[in-house]
Amino acid sequence: MAPSTVFDHAEANGVDIAARATVKQAELNGTAERPPVADDYMYDFKYNHALPTTDVLGVQIPQDCDAQAEAEGIVRQLSDALGTGNAEAFADLFLEYGVWRDKLSFTWDQRTFNFRPAILKAARDLLPTTKASNFAFLTPAPVVDRPYDDFAQLQFVVSFETDLVVASAVIKAVLTKEGWKIYTMHTVAEQLKQFPERAPADGHMTGTISWEAQRAKEVDAADPEILIIGGGQNGLALAAWCKALGLNCLIVERSEEVGDVWKKRYEYLSLHFPHWADDLPFFRYPKQWPTYTPAQKQGFYMSWYASALELNIWTKSTVIETAQDDQGAWAVKINKGGNESRTVRPKHVLQGRRDPPLLRADPSEHDRLFFSTPVGPGEELGRRAAKVLEDLDRPLLDALNARGLRTWRGQRGTGNGTLGQTRNGGFYFDAGACEHIINGKIKVEPGYIERFTEDKVVLSGGRGREFDLVVFATGFSNLNDSIRDTLGPKVANQVGQVWGVDEEGEYRGAFRETGVKNLWIMVGFLPMTRFQSRILALRLKALTEGISPPPYKA
């Protein structure tokens, strides 16, 4: 487990304020050590959430609760409210500090509405034109989840339909003195009713051109509706979904081969999530696959994935220049294969994150649940989870600190949770280094590098050290810099900050409008890639076919 510590928000506010005052005075005196990442770094979320614990609610969910029956009662009320467009009845189903999070199904954007007043406002604006019907339960079956002695919730998943989409909703409800109230609801579009996934081709070769020759012609003559810059995991997953929905898509990849982004990393690298969390859309890893995939093996998997799904990719190719007219139409000049220039005119351009992060075709039930928790409740749950991990890892943390490796409570006290949403780094999944630090094989020098001289590294405090080799383990460049390098300063200057959390609790710039018409960003770790690629592809298909309502802006 990652070495991390947390701030327990159960402490009294007065103690918290006094502690902060002490830290502030120490900062003024120049004697305080500031946290590596400030709590508000790339984090604009403005709501103060609290868990609906039993002491607050004044009631507990009975041990013999019939989860299925109680969930059916909630769904009946939800169906009545959404079927008739009754905003007041819909909002009243929520806890006063409940949260409704939506991806495309109602808002045609990715939005979070925190607390009942915001839910009511959105419902009044959206429900008159977007009714929902045909509710049905999905797996897993309704269950009472009891993660802590003082907190329990009824959790279940349903499907439903609007005029345009088939969608799902993950609902988590708590029992109050007034009955069941929805704590969080996450609604996600999963299919366009007018444009379902394409049926598989027959595959019989009846013409005079071989499959291989057909594919070579298709790739060379690609005239894309969707241009994806970057053939890493995000580009491949999005292209796979675009193709499944009938969109003509082209990937431009600067490497010699698909998968080089992983193959050409250091030879002992492996993925930090187990393989059952890392599938790309439409292909599961075999059961015999190693638990933690070696990086080079992942690269070969990606190359095979692109070939198996017949994705159109120009390798050894780069964007030379881009132009966009007043209507948002693109003209993109590409150096193809390093030896010829081509200009394509896609309707949409997507920038994929080429660098891999440190770290199934339907969104699986696990994906639905994993990504369903909004930022506010997730922050509080994250603090508790990190506290549990801190207690479990106490001997490890103490031993590391004794060797000079300073552990940290994490941004906003959530361990590595918030850091993943903002800095996308600053934490370590133990793959063996902790043991070597503890036994002294790896030495630790606290502090930071001030400068380099001809033969020394000068650390903070003026400490000069000589080393045989210096390795810059500094992570990857800012995504906005990648946009500038690829699409030029004019486009980059119009794009707002990409990544980090906005006021509502959604990612800035990623998977959503960027500030430049018809320019989109795909970024994230592998489970997020799998989950978000379908949602963005659905939006692109709806826009291309002219059936997408404008995104909700209020």
Coordinates of C-alpha atoms in Angstrom, one line a residue:
M1 CA 0.0 0.0 0.0
A2 CA 1.1 3.5 -0.7
P3 CA 2.8 5.2 2.3
S4 CA 0.4 8.0 3.2
T5 CA -1.1 9.7 6.2
V6 CA -4.2 11.6 6.6
F7 CA -5.9 14.4 8.5
D8 CA -8.8 13.1 10.5
H9 CA -11.7 15.7 10.2
A10 CA -13.3 14.3 13.3
E11 CA -11.1 16.6 15.3
A12 CA -12.9 19.7 16.8
N13 CA -12.9 22.8 14.7
G14 CA -11.3 24.9 17.5
V15 CA -8.3 22.5 17.7
D16 CA -8.1 22.6 13.9
I17 CA -8.1 26.4 13.8
A18 CA -5.5 26.7 16.5
A19 CA -3.3 24.2 14.7
R20 CA -3.6 26.1 11.5
A21 CA -2.7 29.4 13.3
T22 CA 0.4 27.8 14.7
V23 CA 1.5 26.6 11.3
K24 CA 0.8 30.0 9.8
Q25 CA 2.9 31.7 12.5
A26 CA 5.7 29.2 11.8
E27 CA 5.5 30.1 8.1
L28 CA 5.9 33.8 8.9
N29 CA 8.9 33.0 11.1
G30 CA 10.4 30.9 8.3
T31 CA 10.5 27.8 10.5
A32 CA 7.6 25.8 9.0
E33 CA 7.9 23.1 6.3
R34 CA 5.1 23.7 3.8
P35 CA 3.2 20.8 2.4
P36 CA 4.4 19.5 -1.0
V37 CA 1.1 20.4 -2.6
A38 CA -1.3 23.1 -1.3
D39 CA -4.8 22.0 -0.5
D40 CA -6.2 24.3 -3.2
Y41 CA -3.7 23.4 -5.9
M42 CA -5.7 22.8 -9.1
Y43 CA -8.7 22.3 -6.8
D44 CA -11.5 24.8 -7.0
F45 CA -14.3 22.7 -5.4
K46 CA -16.3 25.0 -3.1
Y47 CA -18.7 22.8 -1.2
N48 CA -18.2 21.5 2.3
H49 CA -19.6 18.0 2.5
A50 CA -20.1 15.8 5.6
L51 CA -21.0 12.1 5.7
P52 CA -24.6 11.3 6.7
T53 CA -23.5 9.3 9.7
T54 CA -26.0 7.6 12.0
D55 CA -25.5 10.2 14.8
V56 CA -26.4 12.9 12.3
L57 CA -29.4 11.1 10.8
G58 CA -30.7 9.8 14.1
V59 CA -31.6 6.4 12.6
Q60 CA -29.8 3.2 11.5
I61 CA -30.5 0.9 8.6
P62 CA -31.9 -2.3 10.2
Q63 CA -29.7 -5.4 9.9
D64 CA -32.6 -7.3 8.3
C65 CA -33.3 -4.6 5.7
D66 CA -34.7 -6.0 2.5
A67 CA -32.5 -4.1 0.1
Q68 CA -34.4 -5.1 -3.0
A69 CA -37.8 -4.1 -1.7
E70 CA -36.5 -0.7 -0.4
A71 CA -34.7 0.0 -3.7
E72 CA -37.9 -0.8 -5.6
G73 CA -39.7 1.8 -3.5
I74 CA -37.2 4.5 -4.3
V75 CA -37.2 3.6 -8.0
R76 CA -41.0 3.9 -8.2
Q77 CA -40.8 7.4 -6.8
L78 CA -37.9 8.3 -9.1
S79 CA -39.8 7.0 -12.1
D80 CA -42.9 9.0 -11.2
A81 CA -40.9 12.2 -10.8
L82 CA -38.7 11.8 -13.9
G83 CA -41.5 10.4 -16.0
T84 CA -43.7 13.5 -15.4
G85 CA -40.9 16.1 -15.3
N86 CA -41.8 17.0 -11.7
A87 CA -38.7 18.8 -10.5
E88 CA -39.9 19.4 -7.0
A89 CA -40.7 15.8 -6.4
F90 CA -37.4 14.7 -7.9
A91 CA -35.4 17.1 -5.7
D92 CA -37.3 16.1 -2.6
L93 CA -36.0 12.5 -3.1
F94 CA -32.5 13.8 -2.2
L95 CA -30.9 14.4 1.1
E96 CA -30.6 18.1 1.9
Y97 CA -26.9 17.8 1.1
G98 CA -27.3 15.1 -1.5
V99 CA -25.5 15.2 -4.9
W100 CA -26.7 14.5 -8.5
R101 CA -23.9 13.9 -11.0
D102 CA -24.7 13.5 -14.7
K103 CA -22.8 12.5 -17.8
L104 CA -24.7 13.3 -21.0
S105 CA -28.0 11.7 -20.1
F106 CA -29.7 15.0 -19.0
T107 CA -27.1 17.8 -19.3
W108 CA -25.2 16.7 -22.4
D109 CA -22.1 17.6 -20.5
Q110 CA -20.4 16.3 -17.3
R111 CA -21.9 18.2 -14.4
T112 CA -22.4 17.8 -10.6
F113 CA -25.1 19.5 -8.7
N114 CA -24.2 19.7 -5.0
F115 CA -27.0 20.0 -2.4
R116 CA -30.8 20.1 -2.9
P117 CA -31.2 23.7 -4.1
A118 CA -28.8 23.2 -7.0
I119 CA -30.5 19.9 -7.8
L120 CA -33.9 21.6 -7.8
K121 CA -32.6 24.4 -10.1
A122 CA -31.1 21.9 -12.6
A123 CA -34.3 19.7 -12.5
R124 CA -36.5 22.7 -13.2
D125 CA -34.4 23.6 -16.2
L126 CA -33.9 20.1 -17.6
L127 CA -36.8 17.8 -16.8
P128 CA -39.5 19.7 -18.8
T129 CA -37.6 18.6 -22.0
T130 CA -36.0 15.4 -20.9
K131 CA -38.3 12.8 -19.4
A132 CA -37.0 9.4 -18.2
S133 CA -38.8 6.0 -18.3
N134 CA -38.4 2.2 -18.5
F135 CA -36.5 1.9 -15.3
A136 CA -35.0 -1.6 -14.7
F137 CA -32.5 -3.0 -12.2
L138 CA -29.0 -3.9 -13.3
T139 CA -26.3 -6.0 -11.6
P140 CA -25.1 -6.0 -8.9
A141 CA -28.3 -6.5 -6.9
P142 CA -29.3 -3.9 -4.4
V143 CA -27.2 -4.1 -1.2
V144 CA -26.8 -2.3 2.1
D145 CA -23.2 -1.2 2.1
R146 CA -21.8 -0.8 5.7
P147 CA -18.2 0.5 5.3
Y148 CA -18.1 2.0 8.8
D149 CA -19.9 1.4 12.1
D150 CA -21.5 4.9 11.9
F151 CA -22.2 5.0 8.1
A152 CA -24.3 2.7 5.9
Q153 CA -26.1 3.2 2.6
L154 CA -28.4 1.4 0.3
Q155 CA -26.7 1.0 -3.1
F156 CA -28.2 -0.1 -6.4
V157 CA -27.9 0.4 -10.2
V158 CA -30.8 0.9 -12.7
S159 CA -31.1 1.5 -16.4
F160 CA -33.5 4.0 -17.9
E161 CA -34.3 5.7 -21.2
T162 CA -34.8 9.3 -22.4
D163 CA -35.9 10.3 -25.9
L164 CA -32.2 10.2 -27.0
V165 CA -30.3 7.7 -24.9
V166 CA -30.3 4.6 -22.9
A167 CA -28.6 5.4 -19.6
S168 CA -27.7 4.0 -16.2
A169 CA -27.9 5.4 -12.7
V170 CA -25.9 4.4 -9.6
I171 CA -28.0 5.4 -6.6
K172 CA -26.8 5.5 -3.0
A173 CA -29.5 6.2 -0.4
V174 CA -29.5 6.7 3.4
L175 CA -32.3 6.1 5.9
T176 CA -33.5 9.2 7.7
K177 CA -36.4 9.9 10.1
E178 CA -38.4 10.9 7.1
G179 CA -37.6 7.7 5.2
W180 CA -35.1 7.0 2.4
K181 CA -33.3 9.9 0.8
I182 CA -30.8 9.7 -2.1
Y183 CA -27.3 10.7 -0.9
T184 CA -25.7 10.5 -4.4
M185 CA -27.0 9.6 -7.9
H186 CA -24.7 9.3 -10.9
T187 CA -26.6 9.2 -14.3
V188 CA -24.6 8.2 -17.4
A189 CA -25.6 7.9 -21.0
E190 CA -24.5 4.5 -22.4
Q191 CA -26.2 4.3 -25.8
L192 CA -27.7 6.5 -28.5
K193 CA -31.1 5.1 -29.3
Q194 CA -30.9 6.2 -32.9
F195 CA -27.3 5.1 -33.4
P196 CA -26.5 1.9 -31.6
E197 CA -23.2 0.1 -31.9
R198 CA -22.6 -1.3 -35.4
A199 CA -23.3 -5.0 -36.0
P200 CA -20.1 -7.0 -36.9
A201 CA -19.2 -7.5 -40.5
D202 CA -19.7 -10.8 -42.2
G203 CA -16.0 -11.2 -43.0
H204 CA -16.3 -13.5 -46.0
M205 CA -13.8 -12.5 -48.8
T206 CA -15.9 -12.4 -51.9
G207 CA -14.1 -9.7 -54.0
T208 CA -10.8 -9.5 -55.8
I209 CA -9.0 -7.5 -53.1
S210 CA -7.5 -9.3 -50.1
W211 CA -8.3 -8.2 -46.6
E212 CA -4.7 -7.0 -46.1
A213 CA -4.8 -4.9 -49.3
Q214 CA -8.2 -3.4 -48.3
R215 CA -6.8 -2.4 -44.9
A216 CA -3.8 -0.8 -46.4
K217 CA -6.0 1.2 -48.8
E218 CA -8.3 2.3 -45.9
V219 CA -5.5 3.4 -43.8
D220 CA -3.7 5.3 -46.5
A221 CA -6.8 7.1 -47.8
A222 CA -8.3 8.0 -44.5
D223 CA -10.5 11.0 -44.6
P224 CA -11.6 11.3 -41.0
E225 CA -14.5 12.9 -39.3
I226 CA -12.6 12.5 -36.1
L227 CA -8.8 13.1 -35.9
I228 CA -7.1 11.8 -32.8
I229 CA -3.6 13.1 -32.1
G230 CA -1.7 10.5 -30.1
G231 CA -2.0 6.7 -30.3
G232 CA -1.6 5.9 -26.6
Q233 CA -4.2 4.2 -24.5
N234 CA -6.6 7.2 -24.6
G235 CA -6.4 7.6 -28.4
L236 CA -6.9 3.9 -29.0
A237 CA -9.8 3.5 -26.7
L238 CA -11.6 6.5 -28.1
A239 CA -10.9 5.4 -31.7
A240 CA -12.3 1.9 -30.9
W241 CA -15.6 3.4 -29.6
C242 CA -15.8 5.9 -32.5
K243 CA -15.5 3.1 -34.9
A244 CA -18.1 1.0 -33.1
L245 CA -20.5 3.9 -33.5
G246 CA -19.8 4.3 -37.2
L247 CA -17.5 7.4 -37.1
N248 CA -14.7 7.6 -39.5
C249 CA -11.6 8.1 -37.3
L250 CA -7.9 8.5 -37.9
I251 CA -5.1 8.4 -35.3
V252 CA -1.8 10.3 -35.9
E253 CA 1.0 8.8 -33.8
R254 CA 4.6 10.1 -33.9
S255 CA 6.2 6.8 -32.7
E256 CA 7.5 4.2 -35.1
E257 CA 5.0 1.6 -33.8
V258 CA 1.8 1.7 -31.8
G259 CA 2.7 0.8 -28.2
D260 CA 6.1 2.4 -28.2
V261 CA 4.9 4.7 -25.5
W262 CA 5.2 1.7 -23.2
K263 CA 7.8 -0.4 -25.0
K264 CA 10.5 2.3 -24.8
R265 CA 10.2 3.0 -21.1
Y266 CA 12.8 1.5 -18.8
E267 CA 12.9 -2.3 -19.0
Y268 CA 11.8 -3.0 -15.4
L269 CA 8.7 -0.9 -15.5
S270 CA 5.3 -2.6 -14.9
L271 CA 1.8 -1.3 -14.5
H272 CA 0.7 -0.5 -11.0
F273 CA -2.9 -1.6 -11.3
P274 CA -3.7 -5.3 -11.7
H275 CA -4.6 -6.4 -15.2
W276 CA -8.3 -6.9 -14.4
A277 CA -8.6 -3.1 -13.9
D278 CA -6.6 -2.2 -17.1
D279 CA -8.6 -3.7 -20.0
L280 CA -9.3 -1.4 -23.0
P281 CA -12.8 -1.4 -24.5
F282 CA -13.9 -4.6 -26.3
F283 CA -11.0 -6.8 -25.2
R284 CA -10.4 -8.5 -21.9
Y285 CA -6.9 -9.7 -20.9
P286 CA -6.7 -13.5 -20.7
K287 CA -6.9 -15.1 -17.3
Q288 CA -3.3 -16.2 -17.6
W289 CA -2.1 -12.6 -18.0
P290 CA 0.4 -11.5 -15.3
T291 CA -1.2 -9.6 -12.5
Y292 CA 1.0 -6.5 -13.0
T293 CA 1.6 -6.2 -16.7
P294 CA 5.2 -5.5 -17.8
A295 CA 5.4 -2.2 -19.7
Q296 CA 6.8 -3.8 -22.8
K297 CA 4.1 -6.5 -22.8
Q298 CA 1.5 -3.7 -22.5
G299 CA 3.0 -2.0 -25.5
F300 CA 2.7 -5.2 -27.6
Y301 CA -0.9 -5.6 -26.4
M302 CA -1.7 -2.1 -27.6
S303 CA -0.2 -2.8 -31.0
W304 CA -2.2 -6.0 -31.3
Y305 CA -5.3 -4.2 -30.1
A306 CA -5.0 -1.6 -32.8
S307 CA -4.6 -4.3 -35.5
A308 CA -7.4 -6.5 -34.2
L309 CA -9.9 -3.7 -34.2
E310 CA -8.7 -2.4 -37.5
L311 CA -8.1 1.1 -36.3
N312 CA -6.8 3.6 -38.9
I313 CA -3.4 4.9 -37.7
W314 CA -0.6 6.8 -39.3
T315 CA 2.6 6.0 -37.4
K316 CA 5.8 8.1 -37.7
S317 CA 3.5 11.0 -38.3
T318 CA 3.2 14.4 -36.8
V319 CA 1.0 17.5 -37.0
I320 CA 2.7 20.3 -38.9
E321 CA 0.1 23.0 -38.6
T322 CA -3.6 23.5 -37.9
A323 CA -6.1 26.1 -39.0
Q324 CA -9.7 26.6 -38.0
D325 CA -12.4 28.8 -39.6
D326 CA -15.0 30.9 -37.8
Q327 CA -17.5 27.9 -37.9
G328 CA -15.0 25.6 -36.1
A329 CA -14.0 23.6 -39.2
W330 CA -10.5 22.2 -39.1
A331 CA -7.7 21.9 -41.6
V332 CA -4.8 19.9 -40.3
K333 CA -1.5 19.4 -42.2
I334 CA 0.3 16.2 -41.3
N335 CA 3.7 14.9 -42.0
K336 CA 2.7 11.3 -42.8
G337 CA 5.4 8.7 -42.3
G338 CA 8.1 11.2 -42.3
N339 CA 8.1 11.5 -46.1
E340 CA 4.9 13.2 -47.4
S341 CA 2.6 15.9 -46.4
R342 CA -1.2 15.4 -46.2
T343 CA -4.0 17.8 -45.2
V344 CA -7.2 16.4 -43.6
R345 CA -10.4 18.2 -42.7
P346 CA -12.0 16.5 -39.7
K347 CA -15.1 17.8 -37.9
H348 CA -13.5 17.2 -34.5
V349 CA -9.9 17.1 -33.3
L350 CA -8.9 15.2 -30.1
Q351 CA -5.7 15.5 -28.2
G352 CA -4.8 12.3 -26.4
R353 CA -2.3 12.2 -23.6
R354 CA 0.6 10.3 -25.1
D355 CA 2.6 9.7 -21.9
P356 CA 1.4 6.8 -19.9
P357 CA 0.3 7.5 -16.3
L358 CA 2.1 5.8 -13.4
L359 CA -0.3 3.7 -12.9
R360 CA -13.7 -3.9 -20.6
A361 CA -16.7 -3.3 -24.3
D362 CA -19.4 -2.2 -22.0
P363 CA -18.6 -0.2 -18.9
S364 CA -18.6 -3.0 -16.5
E365 CA -20.6 -3.0 -13.3
H366 CA -17.3 -2.3 -11.5
D367 CA -16.7 0.8 -13.6
R368 CA -20.2 2.1 -13.0
L369 CA -19.6 1.8 -9.2
F370 CA -16.0 3.0 -9.2
F371 CA -16.7 6.3 -11.0
S372 CA -20.0 7.0 -9.4
T373 CA -18.9 8.8 -6.2
P374 CA -18.9 12.6 -6.5
V375 CA -15.9 14.6 -5.3
G376 CA -17.5 16.0 -2.1
P377 CA -18.6 12.7 -0.6
G378 CA -15.5 11.0 -2.1
E379 CA -13.3 13.5 -0.2
E380 CA -14.8 12.6 3.1
L381 CA -14.7 8.8 2.4
G382 CA -11.2 9.2 1.1
R383 CA -10.0 10.7 4.4
R384 CA -11.5 7.8 6.3
A385 CA -10.0 5.2 4.0
A386 CA -6.6 6.8 4.1
K387 CA -6.8 6.8 7.9
V388 CA -7.5 3.1 7.8
L389 CA -4.5 2.5 5.5
E390 CA -2.3 4.7 7.7
D391 CA -3.1 2.6 10.7
L392 CA -2.5 -0.6 8.7
D393 CA 0.8 0.7 7.4
R394 CA 2.0 2.3 10.7
P395 CA 5.1 0.0 11.1
L396 CA 6.1 0.7 7.4
L397 CA 5.6 4.5 7.8
D398 CA 7.5 4.6 11.0
A399 CA 10.4 2.6 9.5
L400 CA 10.5 4.9 6.4
N401 CA 10.5 8.0 8.5
A402 CA 13.3 6.6 10.6
R403 CA 15.4 6.4 7.5
G404 CA 14.7 10.0 6.5
L405 CA 11.8 9.4 4.0
R406 CA 9.2 11.9 5.1
T407 CA 5.7 10.7 4.5
W408 CA 2.8 13.1 4.0
R409 CA -0.9 13.2 4.8
G410 CA -1.7 14.0 1.2
Q411 CA -3.5 16.9 -0.5
R412 CA -6.7 17.7 1.6
G413 CA -5.8 14.7 3.8
T414 CA -7.1 12.1 1.3
G415 CA -3.9 10.1 0.9
N416 CA -3.3 9.8 -2.8
G417 CA -6.9 10.5 -3.8
T418 CA -7.0 14.2 -4.4
L419 CA -3.4 14.2 -5.8
G420 CA -4.6 11.9 -8.6
Q421 CA -7.3 14.5 -9.5
T422 CA -4.9 17.5 -9.5
R423 CA -1.2 16.9 -9.8
N424 CA -1.6 13.4 -11.1
G425 CA 1.4 12.3 -9.1
G426 CA 3.2 12.9 -5.9
F427 CA 2.6 9.4 -4.4
Y428 CA 4.2 6.0 -4.7
F429 CA 2.8 2.5 -5.0
D430 CA 5.3 0.3 -3.3
A431 CA 6.9 -2.1 -5.7
G432 CA 9.9 -2.9 -3.5
A433 CA 11.7 0.4 -2.9
C434 CA 10.3 0.8 0.6
E435 CA 12.0 -2.4 1.8
H436 CA 15.3 -1.3 0.4
I437 CA 15.0 2.1 2.1
I438 CA 14.3 0.5 5.4
N439 CA 17.2 -2.0 5.1
G440 CA 19.6 0.8 4.1
K441 CA 20.2 -0.3 0.5
I442 CA 18.6 3.0 -0.8
K443 CA 19.7 6.1 1.0
V444 CA 17.4 9.1 1.4
E445 CA 18.5 12.8 1.5
P446 CA 15.5 15.0 2.7
G447 CA 15.1 18.3 0.9
Y448 CA 15.2 19.5 -2.6
I449 CA 17.8 20.4 -5.3
E450 CA 18.9 24.0 -5.3
R451 CA 21.4 23.8 -8.2
F452 CA 24.0 21.7 -10.0
T453 CA 27.7 22.5 -10.1
E454 CA 30.3 20.9 -12.3
D455 CA 30.7 17.9 -10.1
K456 CA 28.1 18.2 -7.4
V457 CA 24.4 18.3 -6.7
V458 CA 23.7 21.0 -4.2
L459 CA 20.7 20.2 -2.0
S460 CA 18.6 22.6 0.2
G461 CA 20.7 24.1 2.9
G462 CA 23.8 24.2 0.7
R463 CA 24.6 20.5 1.1
G464 CA 26.9 19.4 -1.7
R465 CA 26.7 15.7 -2.8
E466 CA 28.6 13.8 -5.5
F467 CA 26.9 11.0 -7.5
D468 CA 27.9 8.7 -10.3
L469 CA 24.5 9.3 -12.0
V470 CA 21.6 11.7 -11.7
V471 CA 18.1 10.5 -12.8
F472 CA 15.4 13.0 -13.3
A473 CA 12.3 11.2 -12.0
T474 CA 10.2 14.4 -12.5
G475 CA 7.1 13.0 -14.2
F476 CA 5.5 14.4 -17.4
S477 CA 5.0 17.8 -18.8
N478 CA 1.8 19.8 -18.3
L479 CA -0.9 18.8 -20.8
N480 CA -1.4 22.4 -21.8
D481 CA 2.3 22.4 -22.9
S482 CA 1.6 19.3 -25.1
I483 CA -1.3 21.1 -26.7
R484 CA 1.0 24.1 -27.4
D485 CA 3.6 21.8 -29.0
T486 CA 1.1 20.0 -31.1
L487 CA -1.5 22.5 -32.1
G488 CA 0.4 25.7 -31.8
P489 CA 0.2 28.7 -29.4
K490 CA -2.9 30.2 -31.0
V491 CA -5.0 27.2 -30.1
A492 CA -3.2 26.6 -26.8
N493 CA -3.9 30.1 -25.6
Q494 CA -7.7 29.6 -26.1
V495 CA -7.7 26.3 -24.1
G496 CA -8.3 26.8 -20.4
Q497 CA -6.5 24.8 -17.7
V498 CA -6.8 21.0 -18.4
W499 CA -7.0 18.7 -15.4
G500 CA -7.8 19.6 -11.9
V501 CA -11.2 20.0 -10.2
D502 CA -13.6 22.8 -10.9
E503 CA -16.1 24.4 -8.5
E504 CA -18.7 21.6 -9.0
G505 CA -16.3 18.7 -8.7
E506 CA -15.7 17.8 -12.3
Y507 CA -12.4 17.7 -14.3
R508 CA -11.5 20.9 -16.1
G509 CA -11.1 20.6 -19.8
A510 CA -10.9 16.8 -20.1
F511 CA -13.7 14.9 -21.8
R512 CA -15.7 18.2 -22.2
E513 CA -15.6 21.4 -24.1
T514 CA -12.2 23.0 -24.0
G515 CA -12.8 26.6 -25.0
V516 CA -11.9 25.8 -28.6
K517 CA -14.8 24.7 -30.8
N518 CA -14.6 21.0 -31.8
L519 CA -11.4 20.4 -29.9
W520 CA -11.5 17.7 -27.2
I521 CA -9.1 16.2 -24.7
M522 CA -8.8 12.6 -23.5
V523 CA -6.5 11.9 -20.6
G524 CA -6.4 9.6 -17.6
F525 CA -5.4 6.3 -16.2
L526 CA -6.5 3.0 -17.8
P527 CA -9.8 2.5 -15.9
M528 CA -10.8 6.1 -16.6
T529 CA -9.8 5.7 -20.2
R530 CA -12.1 2.7 -20.6
F531 CA -15.0 4.5 -18.8
Q532 CA -14.7 7.9 -20.4
S533 CA -14.0 6.9 -24.0
R534 CA -17.5 5.6 -24.6
I535 CA -19.1 8.8 -23.1
L536 CA -17.0 11.1 -25.3
A537 CA -17.6 9.0 -28.4
L538 CA -21.3 9.1 -27.8
R539 CA -21.2 12.9 -27.6
L540 CA -19.1 13.1 -30.8
K541 CA -21.5 10.8 -32.6
A542 CA -24.5 12.9 -31.5
L543 CA -22.8 16.1 -32.6
T544 CA -21.8 14.7 -35.9
E545 CA -25.4 13.4 -36.6
G546 CA -26.9 16.7 -35.5
I547 CA -29.0 15.3 -32.6
S548 CA -27.0 16.6 -29.6
P549 CA -28.8 19.3 -27.5
P550 CA -26.6 22.1 -26.4
P551 CA -24.8 21.4 -23.1
Y552 CA -26.5 22.7 -20.0
K553 CA -24.7 25.8 -18.9
A554 CA -26.7 27.2 -15.9

